[in-house]
């Protein structure tokens, strides 16, 4: 019998109210995340991609309960027990925070400049009352060694480090309490390309060594291809496609995914440019999304049904789902075409 996924998200919604007037009357909602369902198996990486404003970071923060969700379930399977994190109060949620951590996008603003490396990495251990004294120091040393930082740096402050080293400090902080799930929110986008490769390889090595599970949020599909076992594509708060990484990159089933793939720079100067030239138009306003398929105003394959009916997220191949009326009919270009 197959073990349940470590994390299951069912019908998650996060709507932000739009208020007007002196009385702050609610006149509408921004649908940042709109009925998203996904799952991540233990020890695997799910890449979450989409344009800026598609709802990726909001989804990640909802999963960790860093912000409250409007509706839905967040099922966390731990030691044979399934817990819906969406139903936990602040006191009970604190216990589960030991199993879930986040690596932030900006290694400069995510570290307190007034604290030393030791203070930063030990903070989760002290807050959760996991270790103190000599045991606390040992845990901090172990976390720094895992990420390849010299132990002599423990008494230094963040300003003394490069961007890559600061991100390693952030990773050490996340690892210090031995979590099972780590949400990587654009964890390498603020780094130089050469440093990105180092951090990505570090994350993969740590996953193999510690059995970590990642929700890897990014807008760079080249990065996602390198680290992910499976990829989910978001557009205006909705999930529009999900598949194993190799299959999605070779044969996308949603026009939005095809457009994202076509925008990836190709290092071979002799290779012809793809026929599709990226995505035209702007991302719709999530407070006033278009009728029917949200992507139809920018889709070169749109027909009348796309303007009138919203397509369901349906399976179009084994373990491959897409929300497109013509997913089974279109032949879209992937990276191997």
Coordinates of C-alpha atoms in Angstrom, one line a residue:
X1 CA 0.0 0.0 0.0
X2 CA 1.4 3.4 -1.0
X3 CA 2.2 5.7 1.9
X4 CA 0.4 9.0 2.0
X5 CA 2.2 12.1 0.8
X6 CA 4.0 14.2 3.4
X7 CA 1.9 17.2 2.4
X8 CA -1.5 17.4 0.8
X9 CA -3.2 20.7 -0.1
X10 CA -6.9 20.5 -1.0
X11 CA -8.9 23.3 -2.3
X12 CA -6.8 26.0 -0.8
X13 CA -8.0 29.6 -1.2
X14 CA -6.6 32.9 -0.1
X15 CA -8.6 36.0 -0.8
X16 CA -7.5 39.5 0.3
X17 CA -10.3 41.9 0.9
X18 CA -10.5 45.2 -1.0
X19 CA -11.7 48.0 1.3
X20 CA -12.9 51.4 0.5
X21 CA -14.2 54.5 2.4
X22 CA -13.9 55.6 6.0
X23 CA -15.8 52.6 7.2
X24 CA -13.5 50.3 5.3
X25 CA -16.3 48.6 3.5
X26 CA -15.3 45.4 1.6
X27 CA -16.1 46.0 -2.1
X28 CA -14.3 43.0 -3.6
X29 CA -11.5 40.5 -3.1
X30 CA -8.1 39.8 -4.7
X31 CA -8.0 36.0 -5.4
X32 CA -4.3 35.4 -4.7
X33 CA -4.8 31.7 -4.5
X34 CA -8.0 30.2 -5.9
X35 CA -8.9 26.5 -5.2
X36 CA -5.4 25.0 -5.5
X37 CA -4.8 21.3 -4.7
X38 CA -1.4 19.5 -4.8
X39 CA 0.7 17.0 -2.9
X40 CA 4.4 16.4 -2.2
X41 CA 5.8 12.9 -1.4
X42 CA 8.4 12.5 1.3
X43 CA 11.9 13.2 0.1
X44 CA 10.8 14.7 -3.2
X45 CA 10.8 18.3 -4.6
X46 CA 7.8 20.0 -6.2
X47 CA 8.7 23.0 -8.2
X48 CA 6.1 25.8 -8.3
X49 CA 6.4 28.2 -11.2
X50 CA 4.6 31.1 -12.8
X51 CA 5.0 34.8 -13.5
X52 CA 5.3 37.4 -10.7
X53 CA 1.9 37.9 -9.2
X54 CA 0.6 34.4 -10.0
X55 CA 0.2 33.5 -6.3
X56 CA 3.3 31.2 -5.7
X57 CA 4.6 32.9 -2.6
X58 CA 1.2 33.4 -1.1
X59 CA 0.6 29.6 -1.5
X60 CA 3.9 28.8 0.2
X61 CA 3.1 31.1 3.1
X62 CA -0.4 29.6 3.4
X63 CA 1.1 26.1 3.5
X64 CA 3.3 27.1 6.5
X65 CA 0.4 29.0 8.1
X66 CA 2.5 32.2 8.0
X67 CA -0.7 33.8 6.8
X68 CA -4.2 32.5 7.4
X69 CA -6.1 30.9 4.5
X70 CA -9.6 31.7 3.4
X71 CA -10.6 28.1 2.8
X72 CA -9.2 24.6 2.2
X73 CA -7.2 21.9 3.9
X74 CA -3.4 21.5 4.5
X75 CA -2.9 17.9 5.5
X76 CA 0.5 17.1 7.1
X77 CA 1.3 13.4 7.5
X78 CA 3.7 12.8 10.4
X79 CA 4.5 9.5 12.2
X80 CA 1.3 7.9 11.0
X81 CA -1.0 10.8 12.0
X82 CA -2.7 13.1 9.6
X83 CA -3.2 16.7 10.8
X84 CA -5.1 19.5 9.1
X85 CA -2.9 22.5 9.7
X86 CA -5.6 24.8 8.6
X87 CA -7.7 23.9 11.7
X88 CA -4.9 24.4 14.3
X89 CA -4.9 27.3 16.7
X90 CA -1.7 29.3 17.4
X91 CA -0.7 27.1 20.3
X92 CA -1.1 23.7 18.5
X93 CA 0.4 25.1 15.3
X94 CA 3.6 25.9 17.2
X95 CA 4.3 22.2 17.7
X96 CA 4.1 21.5 14.0
X97 CA 6.3 24.5 13.0
X98 CA 9.2 22.3 14.2
X99 CA 8.7 20.2 11.1
X100 CA 8.3 23.0 8.6
X101 CA 10.7 25.8 7.8
X102 CA 11.2 28.4 5.1
X103 CA 14.3 29.7 3.1
X104 CA 13.6 33.2 2.0
X105 CA 14.4 35.0 -1.3
X106 CA 16.5 37.8 -0.1
X107 CA 19.6 36.7 1.9
X108 CA 20.2 40.4 2.9
X109 CA 16.9 41.3 4.5
X110 CA 16.0 37.9 5.9
X111 CA 18.9 38.0 8.4
X112 CA 18.8 40.3 11.5
X113 CA 21.8 42.6 11.1
X114 CA 22.0 43.1 14.9
X115 CA 22.5 39.4 15.6
X116 CA 25.6 37.1 15.1
X117 CA 25.5 34.0 13.0
X118 CA 25.2 31.9 16.3
X119 CA 22.2 34.0 17.4
X120 CA 20.5 33.6 14.0
X121 CA 21.0 29.9 13.6
X122 CA 20.1 29.1 17.2
X123 CA 16.9 31.2 17.3
X124 CA 14.6 28.4 16.1
X125 CA 16.1 26.1 18.7
X126 CA 15.6 28.5 21.5
X127 CA 12.1 29.6 20.5
X128 CA 10.9 26.0 20.3
X129 CA 12.8 25.1 23.5
X130 CA 14.6 22.2 21.7
X131 CA 18.1 22.8 23.1
X132 CA 20.1 25.0 25.5
X133 CA 23.6 25.4 26.8
X134 CA 26.2 23.0 25.3
X135 CA 23.5 21.1 23.4
X136 CA 22.5 24.4 21.7
X137 CA 26.0 25.2 20.6
X138 CA 26.5 21.6 19.3
X139 CA 23.3 21.9 17.2
X140 CA 24.4 25.2 15.7
X141 CA 27.9 23.8 14.9
X142 CA 26.3 20.8 13.2
X143 CA 24.0 23.0 11.1
X144 CA 26.9 25.3 10.0
X145 CA 29.0 22.3 9.0
X146 CA 26.1 20.9 7.0
X147 CA 26.0 24.0 4.8
X148 CA 29.8 24.3 4.5
X149 CA 30.4 27.4 6.7
X150 CA 33.5 27.7 8.8
X151 CA 32.8 27.5 12.5
X152 CA 35.0 30.6 13.1
X153 CA 32.2 32.6 11.6
X154 CA 29.7 32.0 14.4
X155 CA 30.5 35.4 16.2
X156 CA 30.4 37.5 13.0
X157 CA 27.5 39.6 11.8
X158 CA 25.6 39.2 8.5
X159 CA 27.2 42.3 6.9
X160 CA 30.6 40.5 6.9
X161 CA 29.3 37.8 4.4
X162 CA 28.7 37.6 0.7
X163 CA 25.2 36.9 -0.7
X164 CA 25.9 33.2 -1.1
X165 CA 27.3 32.9 2.4
X166 CA 24.2 34.7 3.8
X167 CA 21.9 32.3 2.0
X168 CA 23.9 29.4 3.6
X169 CA 23.3 31.0 7.0
X170 CA 19.6 31.1 6.2
X171 CA 19.6 27.4 5.2
X172 CA 21.5 26.5 8.4
X173 CA 18.8 28.3 10.4
X174 CA 16.1 26.3 8.6
X175 CA 18.0 23.0 9.2
X176 CA 18.8 23.6 12.9
X177 CA 15.6 22.1 14.1
X178 CA 15.6 19.1 11.7
X179 CA 12.5 19.9 9.7
X180 CA 10.8 17.5 7.3
X181 CA 9.4 20.1 4.9
X182 CA 11.2 23.2 3.6
X183 CA 9.5 25.9 1.5
X184 CA 12.2 27.5 -0.7
X185 CA 10.7 30.9 -1.8
X186 CA 12.8 32.0 -4.7
X187 CA 15.8 30.8 -2.7
X188 CA 18.5 31.6 -5.4
X189 CA 16.9 34.3 -7.5
X190 CA 18.8 37.1 -5.7
X191 CA 22.2 35.4 -6.2
X192 CA 24.8 35.5 -9.0
X193 CA 24.5 32.6 -11.5
X194 CA 27.7 30.9 -10.3
X195 CA 26.5 31.1 -6.7
X196 CA 23.1 29.8 -7.7
X197 CA 24.6 26.6 -8.8
X198 CA 26.5 26.1 -5.5
X199 CA 23.3 26.7 -3.5
X200 CA 21.2 24.4 -5.7
X201 CA 23.8 21.6 -5.4
X202 CA 23.9 22.1 -1.7
X203 CA 20.1 21.8 -1.4
X204 CA 20.1 18.6 -3.5
X205 CA 22.9 17.1 -1.3
X206 CA 21.1 18.0 1.9
X207 CA 17.9 16.5 0.6
X208 CA 19.7 13.2 -0.2
X209 CA 21.5 13.2 3.1
X210 CA 18.6 14.3 5.4
X211 CA 15.6 13.1 3.5
X212 CA 14.2 16.6 3.1
X213 CA 11.0 17.5 1.2
X214 CA 11.0 20.7 -0.7
X215 CA 8.3 23.0 -2.1
X216 CA 10.6 25.0 -4.4
X217 CA 9.0 28.3 -5.6
X218 CA 10.7 30.0 -8.6
X219 CA 10.1 31.9 -11.8
X220 CA 13.2 30.5 -13.5
X221 CA 12.3 27.3 -15.2
X222 CA 15.9 26.4 -15.8
X223 CA 16.5 26.3 -12.0
X224 CA 13.2 24.3 -11.5
X225 CA 14.2 21.7 -14.1
X226 CA 17.5 21.1 -12.2
X227 CA 16.1 20.5 -8.7
X228 CA 12.5 19.3 -9.1
X229 CA 10.9 15.9 -9.4
X230 CA 7.6 17.3 -10.4
X231 CA 6.5 20.8 -11.5
X232 CA 3.2 22.7 -10.9
X233 CA 2.4 25.8 -13.0
X234 CA 0.3 28.6 -11.5
X235 CA -1.5 31.4 -13.3
X236 CA -3.5 34.1 -11.6
X237 CA -3.9 32.1 -8.4
X238 CA -4.9 28.8 -10.2
X239 CA -3.0 25.6 -10.9
X240 CA -3.1 25.2 -14.7
X241 CA -0.7 22.2 -15.2
X242 CA 1.2 19.6 -13.1
X243 CA 3.4 16.8 -14.2
X244 CA 6.8 15.0 -13.7
X245 CA 9.5 17.4 -14.6
X246 CA 10.9 15.6 -17.6
X247 CA 7.5 15.1 -19.1
X248 CA 6.3 18.7 -18.6
X249 CA 9.5 20.1 -20.2
X250 CA 9.3 17.7 -23.1
X251 CA 5.6 17.9 -23.8
X252 CA 3.6 20.7 -22.1
X253 CA -0.2 20.4 -22.3
X254 CA -1.1 24.0 -21.4
X255 CA -0.4 27.0 -23.7
X256 CA 0.8 29.0 -20.7
X257 CA 3.5 26.4 -19.9
X258 CA 4.5 26.4 -23.6
X259 CA 5.0 30.1 -23.4
X260 CA 7.1 29.9 -20.2
X261 CA 9.3 27.3 -21.8
X262 CA 9.8 29.3 -25.0
X263 CA 11.2 32.2 -22.9
X264 CA 14.1 30.1 -21.5
X265 CA 17.4 31.2 -23.1
X266 CA 19.0 28.5 -25.1
X267 CA 22.8 28.3 -24.9
X268 CA 23.3 26.8 -28.4
X269 CA 23.7 29.6 -31.0
X270 CA 23.1 27.1 -33.9
X271 CA 19.7 26.0 -32.5
X272 CA 16.9 27.8 -34.2
X273 CA 14.7 30.1 -32.2
X274 CA 11.3 28.6 -31.2
X275 CA 8.2 29.6 -33.2
X276 CA 6.5 30.9 -30.1
X277 CA 8.0 34.1 -28.8
X278 CA 7.1 34.2 -25.1
X279 CA 3.9 35.6 -23.7
X280 CA 2.1 38.6 -25.1
X281 CA 0.0 40.9 -22.9
X282 CA -0.2 41.5 -19.2
X283 CA -1.2 39.3 -16.3
X284 CA -4.9 39.8 -15.5
X285 CA -6.0 41.6 -12.4
X286 CA -6.7 38.9 -9.8
X287 CA -9.4 41.1 -8.3
X288 CA -11.2 41.1 -11.7
X289 CA -10.1 38.0 -13.6
X290 CA -11.5 37.4 -17.1
X291 CA -14.5 35.2 -17.7
X292 CA -13.8 31.6 -18.8
X293 CA -10.2 30.5 -19.0
X294 CA -8.1 33.1 -17.3
X295 CA -5.4 32.7 -19.9
X296 CA -7.6 33.1 -23.0
X297 CA -6.8 36.9 -23.6
X298 CA -3.1 35.9 -24.1
X299 CA -3.6 32.5 -25.6
X300 CA -2.9 32.0 -29.4
X301 CA -5.1 28.9 -29.4
X302 CA -8.2 30.4 -27.7
X303 CA -11.6 29.7 -29.1
X304 CA -15.1 30.8 -28.1
X305 CA -15.5 28.1 -25.4
X306 CA -12.3 29.4 -23.7
X307 CA -14.0 32.8 -23.4
X308 CA -17.2 31.4 -21.8
X309 CA -16.3 28.3 -19.8
X310 CA -13.5 27.8 -17.2
X311 CA -11.7 24.5 -18.0
X312 CA -11.3 22.0 -15.1
X313 CA -7.9 20.7 -14.1
X314 CA -8.1 17.2 -15.5
X315 CA -5.7 14.3 -16.2
X316 CA -4.6 14.3 -19.8
X317 CA -1.9 11.6 -19.3
X318 CA -0.7 9.4 -16.4
X319 CA 0.3 11.7 -13.6
X320 CA -0.1 14.7 -15.9
X321 CA -3.0 17.2 -15.4
X322 CA -3.8 20.4 -17.3
X323 CA -6.6 23.0 -17.2
X324 CA -7.2 23.5 -20.9
X325 CA -10.2 22.7 -23.1
X326 CA -7.8 21.5 -25.9
X327 CA -5.1 19.9 -23.8
X328 CA -5.6 16.5 -25.5
X329 CA -5.7 18.0 -29.0
X330 CA -2.9 20.6 -29.1
X331 CA 0.7 19.7 -30.0
X332 CA 2.7 22.2 -28.0
X333 CA 6.5 22.8 -28.1
X334 CA 8.7 21.6 -25.3
X335 CA 12.4 22.0 -24.8
X336 CA 13.2 18.8 -26.6
X337 CA 11.2 19.7 -29.8

